[in-house]
C-alpha cells in the first residue's frame, strides 16, 4: 500500500462526510466514531490513524459550525 498526500486525504474525508450527512445531522459531533470507522476502512495503511482523526475532527467541527451559522 502507498501513502496518500494531504490533498487526496482531504478529498476522501470530504466525500466520507458528505456521504454520511444524515448521521452527522442526527448525532452531531458524536458521529466522529462512525466517521472514523468508515475512514479507517478506506484509508488503513495509507495514512496514520491519528492524522485521519485530527483532520476528521477539524472538518466535522467546521461542518457543524457552518450549519448552525447558516
Tab-separated table of C-alpha atoms in Angstrom:
chain	number	residue	atom	x	y	z
A	1	UNK	CA	0.000	0.000	0.000
A	2	UNK	CA	1.155	3.507	-0.712
A	3	UNK	CA	0.645	6.623	1.333
A	4	UNK	CA	-1.568	9.381	0.001
A	5	UNK	CA	-0.881	13.103	0.138
A	6	UNK	CA	-2.837	15.667	2.157
A	7	UNK	CA	-4.920	16.818	-0.824
A	8	UNK	CA	-6.081	13.263	-1.504
A	9	UNK	CA	-6.785	12.769	2.203
A	10	UNK	CA	-8.858	15.947	2.367
A	11	UNK	CA	-10.848	14.939	-0.723
A	12	UNK	CA	-11.535	11.462	0.655
A	13	UNK	CA	-12.608	12.801	4.052
A	14	UNK	CA	-14.863	15.383	2.391
A	15	UNK	CA	-16.541	12.576	0.449
A	16	UNK	CA	-16.982	10.475	3.603
A	17	UNK	CA	-18.514	13.443	5.435
A	18	UNK	CA	-20.835	14.285	2.534
A	19	UNK	CA	-21.893	10.649	2.120
A	20	UNK	CA	-22.761	10.475	5.824
A	21	UNK	CA	-24.557	13.804	6.232
A	22	UNK	CA	-27.592	12.062	7.744
A	23	UNK	CA	-25.504	10.552	10.554
A	24	UNK	CA	-23.894	13.932	11.228
A	25	UNK	CA	-27.290	15.625	11.279
A	26	UNK	CA	-28.613	13.100	13.788
A	27	UNK	CA	-25.598	12.743	16.079
A	28	UNK	CA	-23.618	15.951	15.599
A	29	UNK	CA	-20.061	15.673	16.878
A	30	UNK	CA	-20.884	12.254	18.362
A	31	UNK	CA	-20.794	10.915	14.806
A	32	UNK	CA	-16.977	11.067	14.928
A	33	UNK	CA	-16.733	7.368	15.859
A	34	UNK	CA	-18.806	6.199	12.909
A	35	UNK	CA	-16.946	8.513	10.531
A	36	UNK	CA	-13.592	7.374	11.887
A	37	UNK	CA	-14.589	3.743	11.359
A	38	UNK	CA	-15.593	4.412	7.755
A	39	UNK	CA	-12.401	6.423	7.175
A	40	UNK	CA	-10.149	3.728	8.568
A	41	UNK	CA	-11.902	1.123	6.443
A	42	UNK	CA	-10.864	3.063	3.350
A	43	UNK	CA	-7.572	4.616	4.454
A	44	UNK	CA	-5.997	1.967	6.711
A	45	UNK	CA	-2.349	1.521	5.807
A	46	UNK	CA	-2.294	4.670	3.685
A	47	UNK	CA	-2.487	7.335	6.394
A	48	UNK	CA	-1.711	7.323	10.104
A	49	UNK	CA	-4.904	6.912	12.151
A	50	UNK	CA	-4.009	9.866	14.375
A	51	UNK	CA	-3.730	12.123	11.326
A	52	UNK	CA	-7.076	10.911	9.977
A	53	UNK	CA	-8.684	11.575	13.363
A	54	UNK	CA	-7.284	15.113	13.593
A	55	UNK	CA	-8.332	16.029	10.046
A	56	UNK	CA	-11.752	14.467	10.555
A	57	UNK	CA	-12.354	16.334	13.834
A	58	UNK	CA	-11.451	19.638	12.185
A	59	UNK	CA	-13.692	19.003	9.171
A	60	UNK	CA	-16.586	17.833	11.338
A	61	UNK	CA	-16.333	20.878	13.625
A	62	UNK	CA	-16.320	23.159	10.581
A	63	UNK	CA	-19.341	21.425	9.059
A	64	UNK	CA	-21.332	21.553	12.313
A	65	UNK	CA	-20.378	25.183	12.994
A	66	UNK	CA	-21.256	26.243	9.430
A	67	UNK	CA	-24.626	24.503	9.735
A	68	UNK	CA	-25.502	26.483	12.838
A	69	UNK	CA	-24.257	29.759	11.363
A	70	UNK	CA	-26.322	29.350	8.182
